[in-house]
Short mmCIF file of C-alpha atoms in Angstrom, two decimals:
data_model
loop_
_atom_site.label_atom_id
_atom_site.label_comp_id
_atom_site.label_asym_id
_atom_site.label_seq_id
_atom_site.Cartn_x
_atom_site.Cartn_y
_atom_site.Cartn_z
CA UNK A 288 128.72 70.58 127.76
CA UNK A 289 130.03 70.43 131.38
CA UNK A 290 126.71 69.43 132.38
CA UNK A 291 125.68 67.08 129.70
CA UNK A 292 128.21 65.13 130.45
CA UNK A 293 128.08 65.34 134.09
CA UNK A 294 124.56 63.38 133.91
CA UNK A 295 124.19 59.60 134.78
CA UNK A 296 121.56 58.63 132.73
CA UNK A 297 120.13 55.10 134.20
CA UNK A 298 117.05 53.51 132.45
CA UNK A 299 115.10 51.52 134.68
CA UNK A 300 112.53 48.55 133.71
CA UNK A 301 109.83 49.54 136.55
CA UNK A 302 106.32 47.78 137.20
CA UNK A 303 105.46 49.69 140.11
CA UNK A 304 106.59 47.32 142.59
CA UNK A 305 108.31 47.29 145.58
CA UNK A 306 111.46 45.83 144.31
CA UNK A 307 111.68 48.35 141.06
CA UNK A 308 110.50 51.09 143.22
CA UNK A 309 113.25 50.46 145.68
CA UNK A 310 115.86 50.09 142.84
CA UNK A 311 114.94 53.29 141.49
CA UNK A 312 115.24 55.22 144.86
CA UNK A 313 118.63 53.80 145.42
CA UNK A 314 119.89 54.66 141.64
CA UNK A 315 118.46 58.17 142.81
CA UNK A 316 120.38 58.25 145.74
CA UNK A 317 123.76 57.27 143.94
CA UNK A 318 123.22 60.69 141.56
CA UNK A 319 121.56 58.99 138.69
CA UNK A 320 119.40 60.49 136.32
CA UNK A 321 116.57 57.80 136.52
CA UNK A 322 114.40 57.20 133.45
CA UNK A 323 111.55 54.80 134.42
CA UNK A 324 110.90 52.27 131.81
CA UNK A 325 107.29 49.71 131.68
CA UNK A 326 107.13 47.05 128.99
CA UNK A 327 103.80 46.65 127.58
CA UNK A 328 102.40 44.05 124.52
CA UNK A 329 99.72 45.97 123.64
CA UNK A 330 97.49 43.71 124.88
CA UNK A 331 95.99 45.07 128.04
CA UNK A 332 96.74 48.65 129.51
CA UNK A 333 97.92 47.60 132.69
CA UNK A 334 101.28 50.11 132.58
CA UNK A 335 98.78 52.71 133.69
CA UNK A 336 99.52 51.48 137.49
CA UNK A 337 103.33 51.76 136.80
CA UNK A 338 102.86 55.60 135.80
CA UNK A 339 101.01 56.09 138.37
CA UNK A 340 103.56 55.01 140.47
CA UNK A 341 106.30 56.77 138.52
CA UNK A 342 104.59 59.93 139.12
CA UNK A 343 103.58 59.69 142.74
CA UNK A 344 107.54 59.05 143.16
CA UNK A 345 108.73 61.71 140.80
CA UNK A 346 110.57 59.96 138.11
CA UNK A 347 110.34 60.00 134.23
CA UNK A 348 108.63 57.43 133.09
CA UNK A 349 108.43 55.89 129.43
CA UNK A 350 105.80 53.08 127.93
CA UNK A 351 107.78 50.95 125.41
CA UNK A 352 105.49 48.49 123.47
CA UNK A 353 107.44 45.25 122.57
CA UNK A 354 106.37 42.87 119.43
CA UNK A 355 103.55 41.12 120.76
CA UNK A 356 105.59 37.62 119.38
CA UNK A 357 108.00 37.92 122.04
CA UNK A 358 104.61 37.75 124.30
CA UNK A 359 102.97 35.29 121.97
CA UNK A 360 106.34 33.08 122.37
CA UNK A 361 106.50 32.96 126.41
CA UNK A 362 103.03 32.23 126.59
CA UNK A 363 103.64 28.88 124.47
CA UNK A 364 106.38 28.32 126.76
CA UNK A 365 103.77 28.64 129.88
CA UNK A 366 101.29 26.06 128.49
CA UNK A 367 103.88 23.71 127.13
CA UNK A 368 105.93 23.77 130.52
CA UNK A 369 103.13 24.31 132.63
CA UNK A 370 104.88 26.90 134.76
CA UNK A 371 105.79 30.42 134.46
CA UNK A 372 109.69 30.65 135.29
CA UNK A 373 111.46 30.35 132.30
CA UNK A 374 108.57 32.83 130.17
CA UNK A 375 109.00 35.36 132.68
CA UNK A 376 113.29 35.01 131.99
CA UNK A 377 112.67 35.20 128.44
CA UNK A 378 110.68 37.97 128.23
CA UNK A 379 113.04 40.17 131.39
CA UNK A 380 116.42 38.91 128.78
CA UNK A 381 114.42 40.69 125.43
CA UNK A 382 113.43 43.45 127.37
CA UNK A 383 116.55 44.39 128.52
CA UNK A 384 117.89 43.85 125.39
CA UNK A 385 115.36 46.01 123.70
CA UNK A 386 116.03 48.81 125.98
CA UNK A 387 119.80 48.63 125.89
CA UNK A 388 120.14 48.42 122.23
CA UNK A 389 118.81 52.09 121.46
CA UNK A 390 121.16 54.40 120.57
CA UNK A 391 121.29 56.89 123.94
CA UNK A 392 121.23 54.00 126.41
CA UNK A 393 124.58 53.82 128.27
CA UNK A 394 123.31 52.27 131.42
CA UNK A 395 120.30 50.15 132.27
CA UNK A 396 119.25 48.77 135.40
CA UNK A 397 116.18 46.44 137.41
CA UNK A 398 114.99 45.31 140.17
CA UNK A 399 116.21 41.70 140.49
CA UNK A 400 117.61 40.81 143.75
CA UNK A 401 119.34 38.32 145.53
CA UNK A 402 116.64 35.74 146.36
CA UNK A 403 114.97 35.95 142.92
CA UNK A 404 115.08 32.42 141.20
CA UNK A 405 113.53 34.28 137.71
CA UNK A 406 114.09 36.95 136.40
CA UNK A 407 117.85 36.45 136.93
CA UNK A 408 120.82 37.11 134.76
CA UNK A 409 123.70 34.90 136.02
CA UNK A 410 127.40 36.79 135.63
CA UNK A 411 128.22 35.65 132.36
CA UNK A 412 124.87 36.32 130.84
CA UNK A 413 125.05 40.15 132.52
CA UNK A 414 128.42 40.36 131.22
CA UNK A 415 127.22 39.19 128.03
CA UNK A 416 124.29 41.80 127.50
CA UNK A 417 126.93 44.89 129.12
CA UNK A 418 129.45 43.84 126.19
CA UNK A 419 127.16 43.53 123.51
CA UNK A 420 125.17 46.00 123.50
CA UNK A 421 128.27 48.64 125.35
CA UNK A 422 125.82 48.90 128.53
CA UNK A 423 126.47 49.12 132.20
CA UNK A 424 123.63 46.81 133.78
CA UNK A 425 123.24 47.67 137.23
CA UNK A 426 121.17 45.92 139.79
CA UNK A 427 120.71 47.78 143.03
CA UNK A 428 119.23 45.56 145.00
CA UNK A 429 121.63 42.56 144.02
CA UNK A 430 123.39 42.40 147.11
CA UNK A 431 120.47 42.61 149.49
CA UNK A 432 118.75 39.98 151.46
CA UNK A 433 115.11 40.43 151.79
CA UNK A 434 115.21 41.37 155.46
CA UNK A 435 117.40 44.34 154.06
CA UNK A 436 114.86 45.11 150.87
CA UNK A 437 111.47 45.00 153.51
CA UNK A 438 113.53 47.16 156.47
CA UNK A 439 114.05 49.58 153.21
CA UNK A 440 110.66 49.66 151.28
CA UNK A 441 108.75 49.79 154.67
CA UNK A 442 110.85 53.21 155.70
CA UNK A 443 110.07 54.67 152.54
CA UNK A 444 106.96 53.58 151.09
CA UNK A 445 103.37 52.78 151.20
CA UNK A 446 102.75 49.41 149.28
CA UNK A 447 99.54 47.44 149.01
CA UNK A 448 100.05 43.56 148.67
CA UNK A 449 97.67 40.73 147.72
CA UNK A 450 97.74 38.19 145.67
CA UNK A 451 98.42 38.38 141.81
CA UNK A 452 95.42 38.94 140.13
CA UNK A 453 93.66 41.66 142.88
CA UNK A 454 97.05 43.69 142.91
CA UNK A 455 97.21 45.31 139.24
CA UNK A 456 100.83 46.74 138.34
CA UNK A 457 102.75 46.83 135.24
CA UNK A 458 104.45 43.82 135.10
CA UNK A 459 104.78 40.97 132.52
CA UNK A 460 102.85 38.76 134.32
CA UNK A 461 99.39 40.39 133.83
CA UNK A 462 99.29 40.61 129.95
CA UNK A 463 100.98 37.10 130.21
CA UNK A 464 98.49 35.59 132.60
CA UNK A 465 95.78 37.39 129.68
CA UNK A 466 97.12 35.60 126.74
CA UNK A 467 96.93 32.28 128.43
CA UNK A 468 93.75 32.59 129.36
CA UNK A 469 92.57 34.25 125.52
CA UNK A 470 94.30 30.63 124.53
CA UNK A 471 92.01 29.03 126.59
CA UNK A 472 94.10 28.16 129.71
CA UNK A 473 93.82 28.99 132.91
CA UNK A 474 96.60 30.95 134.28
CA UNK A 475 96.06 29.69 137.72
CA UNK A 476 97.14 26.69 136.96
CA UNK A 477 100.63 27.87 135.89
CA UNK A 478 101.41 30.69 137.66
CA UNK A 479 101.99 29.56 141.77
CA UNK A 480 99.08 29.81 143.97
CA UNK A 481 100.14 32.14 146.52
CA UNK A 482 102.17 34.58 144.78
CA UNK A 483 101.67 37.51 147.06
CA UNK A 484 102.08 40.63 144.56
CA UNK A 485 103.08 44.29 146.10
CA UNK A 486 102.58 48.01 144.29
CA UNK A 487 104.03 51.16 145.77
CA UNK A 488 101.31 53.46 146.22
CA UNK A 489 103.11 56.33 148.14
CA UNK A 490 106.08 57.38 149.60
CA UNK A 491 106.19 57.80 153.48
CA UNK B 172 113.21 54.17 172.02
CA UNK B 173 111.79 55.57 169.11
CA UNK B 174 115.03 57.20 168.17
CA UNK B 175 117.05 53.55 169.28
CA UNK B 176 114.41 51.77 167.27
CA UNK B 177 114.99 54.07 163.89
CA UNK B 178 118.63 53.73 163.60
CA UNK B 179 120.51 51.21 161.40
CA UNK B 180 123.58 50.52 162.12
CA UNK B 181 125.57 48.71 160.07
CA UNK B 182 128.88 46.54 160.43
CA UNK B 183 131.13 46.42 157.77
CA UNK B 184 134.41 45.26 156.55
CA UNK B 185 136.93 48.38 155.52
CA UNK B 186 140.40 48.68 154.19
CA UNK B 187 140.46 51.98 152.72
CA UNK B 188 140.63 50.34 149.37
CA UNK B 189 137.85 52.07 146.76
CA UNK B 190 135.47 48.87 146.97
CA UNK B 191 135.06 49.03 150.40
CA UNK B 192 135.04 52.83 150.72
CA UNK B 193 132.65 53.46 147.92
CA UNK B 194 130.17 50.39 149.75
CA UNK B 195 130.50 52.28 152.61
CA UNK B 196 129.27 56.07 151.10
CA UNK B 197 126.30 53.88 149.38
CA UNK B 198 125.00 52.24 152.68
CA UNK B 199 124.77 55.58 154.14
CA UNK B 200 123.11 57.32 151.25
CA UNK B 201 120.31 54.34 151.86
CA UNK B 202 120.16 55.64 155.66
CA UNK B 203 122.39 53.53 157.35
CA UNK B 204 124.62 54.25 160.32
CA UNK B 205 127.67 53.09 159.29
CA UNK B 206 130.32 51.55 161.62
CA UNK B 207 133.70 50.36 160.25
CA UNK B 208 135.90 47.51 160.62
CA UNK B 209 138.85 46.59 159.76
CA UNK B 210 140.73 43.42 160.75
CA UNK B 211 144.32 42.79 162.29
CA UNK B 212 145.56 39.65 163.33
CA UNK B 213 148.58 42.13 165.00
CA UNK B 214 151.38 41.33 162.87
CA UNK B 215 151.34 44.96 161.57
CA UNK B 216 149.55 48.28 161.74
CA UNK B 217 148.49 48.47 158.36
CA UNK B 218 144.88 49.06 160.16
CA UNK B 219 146.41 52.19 160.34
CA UNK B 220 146.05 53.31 156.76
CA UNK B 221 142.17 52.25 156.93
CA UNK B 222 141.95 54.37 160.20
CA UNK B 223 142.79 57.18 157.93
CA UNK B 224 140.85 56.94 155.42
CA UNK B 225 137.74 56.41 157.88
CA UNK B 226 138.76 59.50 159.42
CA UNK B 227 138.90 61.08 156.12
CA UNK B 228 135.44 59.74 154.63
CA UNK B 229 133.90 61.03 158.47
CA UNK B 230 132.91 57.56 159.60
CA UNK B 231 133.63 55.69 163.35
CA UNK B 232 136.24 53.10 162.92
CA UNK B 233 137.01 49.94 164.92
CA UNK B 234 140.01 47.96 164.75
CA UNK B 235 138.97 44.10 165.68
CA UNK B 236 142.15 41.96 166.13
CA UNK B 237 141.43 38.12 164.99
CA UNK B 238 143.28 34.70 166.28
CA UNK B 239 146.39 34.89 164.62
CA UNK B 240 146.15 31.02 164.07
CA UNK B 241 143.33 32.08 161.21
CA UNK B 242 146.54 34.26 159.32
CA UNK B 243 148.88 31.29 159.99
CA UNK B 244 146.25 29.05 158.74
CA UNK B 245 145.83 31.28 155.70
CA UNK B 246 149.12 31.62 155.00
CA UNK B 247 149.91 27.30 155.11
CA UNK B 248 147.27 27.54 152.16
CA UNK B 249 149.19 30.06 150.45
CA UNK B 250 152.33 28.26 150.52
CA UNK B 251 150.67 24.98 149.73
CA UNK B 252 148.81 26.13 147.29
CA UNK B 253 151.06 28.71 145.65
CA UNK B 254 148.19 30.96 144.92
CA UNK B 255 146.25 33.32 148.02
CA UNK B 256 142.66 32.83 146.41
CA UNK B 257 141.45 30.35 148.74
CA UNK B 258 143.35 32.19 151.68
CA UNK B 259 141.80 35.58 151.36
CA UNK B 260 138.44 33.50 150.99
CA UNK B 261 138.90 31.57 154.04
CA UNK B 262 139.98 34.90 155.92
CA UNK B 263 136.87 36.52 154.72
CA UNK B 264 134.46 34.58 155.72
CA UNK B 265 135.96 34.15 159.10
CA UNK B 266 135.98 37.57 159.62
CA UNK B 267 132.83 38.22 158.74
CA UNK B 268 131.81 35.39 161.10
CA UNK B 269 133.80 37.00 163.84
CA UNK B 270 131.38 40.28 163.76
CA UNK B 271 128.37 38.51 162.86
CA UNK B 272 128.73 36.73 165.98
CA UNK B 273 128.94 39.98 168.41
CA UNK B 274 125.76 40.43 170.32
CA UNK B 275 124.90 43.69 169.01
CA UNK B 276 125.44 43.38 165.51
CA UNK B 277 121.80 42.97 163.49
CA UNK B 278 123.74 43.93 159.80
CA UNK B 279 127.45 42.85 158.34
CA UNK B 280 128.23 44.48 155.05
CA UNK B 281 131.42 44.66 152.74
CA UNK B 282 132.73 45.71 149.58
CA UNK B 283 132.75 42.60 147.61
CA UNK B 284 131.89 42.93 143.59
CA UNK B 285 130.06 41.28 140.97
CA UNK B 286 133.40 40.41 139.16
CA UNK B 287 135.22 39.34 142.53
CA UNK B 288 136.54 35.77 142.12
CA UNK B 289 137.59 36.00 146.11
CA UNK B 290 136.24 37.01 148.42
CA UNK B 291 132.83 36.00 147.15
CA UNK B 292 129.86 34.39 149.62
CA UNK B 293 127.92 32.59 146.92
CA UNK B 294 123.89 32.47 147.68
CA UNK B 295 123.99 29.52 149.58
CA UNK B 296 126.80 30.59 151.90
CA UNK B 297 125.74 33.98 151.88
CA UNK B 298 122.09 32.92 152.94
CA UNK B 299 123.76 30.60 155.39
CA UNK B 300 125.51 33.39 157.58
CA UNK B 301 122.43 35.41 157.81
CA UNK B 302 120.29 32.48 159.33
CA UNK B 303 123.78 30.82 161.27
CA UNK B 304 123.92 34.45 163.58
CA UNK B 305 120.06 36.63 162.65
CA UNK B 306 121.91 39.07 160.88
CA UNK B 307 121.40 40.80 157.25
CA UNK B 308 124.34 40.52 154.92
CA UNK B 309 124.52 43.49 152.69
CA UNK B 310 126.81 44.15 149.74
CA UNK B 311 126.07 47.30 147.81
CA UNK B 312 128.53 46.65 145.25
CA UNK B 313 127.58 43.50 144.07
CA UNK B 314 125.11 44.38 141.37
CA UNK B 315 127.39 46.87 139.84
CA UNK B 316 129.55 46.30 137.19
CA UNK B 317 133.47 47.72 137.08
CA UNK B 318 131.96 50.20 134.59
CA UNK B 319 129.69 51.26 137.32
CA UNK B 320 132.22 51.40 139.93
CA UNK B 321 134.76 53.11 138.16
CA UNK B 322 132.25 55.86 137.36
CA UNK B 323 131.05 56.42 140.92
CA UNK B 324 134.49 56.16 142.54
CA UNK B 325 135.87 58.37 140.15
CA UNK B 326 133.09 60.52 140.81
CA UNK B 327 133.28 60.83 145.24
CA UNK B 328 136.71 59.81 146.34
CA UNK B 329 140.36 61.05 145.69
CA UNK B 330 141.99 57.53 145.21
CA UNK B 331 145.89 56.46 144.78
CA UNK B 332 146.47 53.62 142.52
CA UNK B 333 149.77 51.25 142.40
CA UNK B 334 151.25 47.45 142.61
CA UNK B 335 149.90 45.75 145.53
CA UNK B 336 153.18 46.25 147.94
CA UNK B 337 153.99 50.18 147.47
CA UNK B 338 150.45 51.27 147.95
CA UNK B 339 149.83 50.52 151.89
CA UNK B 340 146.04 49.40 152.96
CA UNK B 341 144.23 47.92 155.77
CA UNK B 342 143.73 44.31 153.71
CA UNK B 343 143.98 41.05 154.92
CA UNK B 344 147.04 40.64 151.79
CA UNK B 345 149.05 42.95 153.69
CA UNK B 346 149.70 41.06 156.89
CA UNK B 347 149.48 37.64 155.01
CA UNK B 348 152.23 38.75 152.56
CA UNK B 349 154.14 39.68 155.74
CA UNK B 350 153.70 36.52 157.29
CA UNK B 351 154.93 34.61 153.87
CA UNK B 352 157.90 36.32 154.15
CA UNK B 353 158.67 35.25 157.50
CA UNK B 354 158.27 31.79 156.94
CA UNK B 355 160.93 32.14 154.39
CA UNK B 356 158.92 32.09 150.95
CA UNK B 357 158.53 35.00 148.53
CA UNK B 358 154.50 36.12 148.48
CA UNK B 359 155.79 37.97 145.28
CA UNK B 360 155.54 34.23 143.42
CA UNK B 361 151.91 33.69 145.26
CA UNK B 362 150.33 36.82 144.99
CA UNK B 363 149.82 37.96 140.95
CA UNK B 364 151.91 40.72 139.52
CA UNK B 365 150.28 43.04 137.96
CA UNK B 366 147.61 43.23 140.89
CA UNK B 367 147.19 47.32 141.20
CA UNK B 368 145.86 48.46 144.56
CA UNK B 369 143.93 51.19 145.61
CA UNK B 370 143.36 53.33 148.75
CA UNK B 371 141.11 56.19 148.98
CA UNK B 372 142.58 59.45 150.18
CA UNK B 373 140.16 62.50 150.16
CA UNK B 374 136.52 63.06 149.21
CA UNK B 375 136.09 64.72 145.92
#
């Protein structure tokens, strides 16, 4: 009993990038018990590079399949608004809200920093999510700059970078970018040109 | 070199209270050399009590002692105003100003919260210190949540709890409270009541 309840169970939403990857070392460092978590639709099997990073960093890691409407829904949102911002916010807010509304869940966590413009939960909305689903959302890498995230990630990983589509991880954004195109749009045109993508490949 | 070049060091703002204390254990779980501050404008040596609490949490400690006409600034608001929150604000960011502006400092951190009305940097002054004087600004506590904070506090450090004047700290209040009193007002109708203070005193 002593040691059940001793245990910080954190679940993480992870893609396999830098920023998750870096979130998830940190909540390791602070004596969490980190559960690695990668969102798929169903719709292409890109979480495969977010295990694969799981593993090669030694965490538990868990593919939850979301209804494919919530998918369906942001990629309306793409071609109607012709940019990706507030899809990408609507799909982070119903993930974590998936995640955080089963039963064992007493903490959840991401990667969102400082600098991000989406995904982003301003304070009322994370108060809002921590109160109604009895969460504690935590957000390691809130209160870092991104001189203090790349001094970080390039002491302790390896991480490949290009741009979007030749860097595969398992983020929303792929199976996204896939659904526009099945609707016969071109993702390029919504998602922003130079969107330099990273995945952690190793730890150093 | 290669040792100089591999070390972090890290300046930030301490009072002994649990914020700043349990900031201060997370930047050096993430590798960080930590050096402590903690401000005086040399009305009183309530720098002492942070001194302390350094000593007892194993970490150097430097007292910096600030223009007094920033306090006596500070304390004008406070009477004019009848509340301290824009005083402690203004005293905040000109202390972490102060160190930001030291030659050898490359990182300023403090304890500030994601539920702290004051002191609070939002992003754009935040993002405006770092370019104003090169330096990261890193707060470790700001994507926690008090549920999160409680837990890991309650977790590392031995704290004391009580009303802000019986519990002593080394806090900016402390020495503007002082100064209040001296000008003949009572900081007990500016400061709020029920405001509980904490100082850490051992290491669980």
């Amino acid at each position: 009993m002593l040691l059940a309840y001793s245990m910080k169970v954190v679940y993480h939403l992870f893609s396999g990038g830098k920023d998750s990857s870096l979130a998830a070392w940190i909540l390791k460092k602070l004596g969490y018990e980190v559960k690695l978590i990668t969102i798929t639709f169903g719709v292409l099997d890109n979480w495969k590079f977010a295990r694969e990073t799981a593993e090669i960093l030694g965490f538990d890691h868990e593919v939850i399949e979301m209804p494919i409407g919530i998918l369906e829904k942001a990629t309306e949102m793409c071609i109607k608004e012709g940019r990706a911002g507030n899809a990408i916010q609507y799909i982070h807010e119903r993930a974590l809200e998936y995640i955080a509304s089963r039963e064992e869940v007493k903490r959840i966590s991401d990667g969102t920093r400082r600098d991000d413009r989406v995904p982003f939960l301003d304070l009322s909305k994370a108060r809002s999510l921590e109160d109604r689903y009895n969460v504690a959302y935590i957000r390691p890498l809130l209160g870092l700059g991104y001189k203090t995230i790349r001094e970080l990630v390039n002491e302790i990983f390896v991480v490949v970078e290009d741009e979007s589509e030749k860097v595969q991880k398992g983020d929303y954004e792929t199976e996204l970018r896939e659904l526009i195109r099945r609707k016969g749009h071109d993702p390029s045109q919504i998602f922003p040109k130079r969107h330099v993508q990273s995945r952690v490949v190793g730890l150093r």
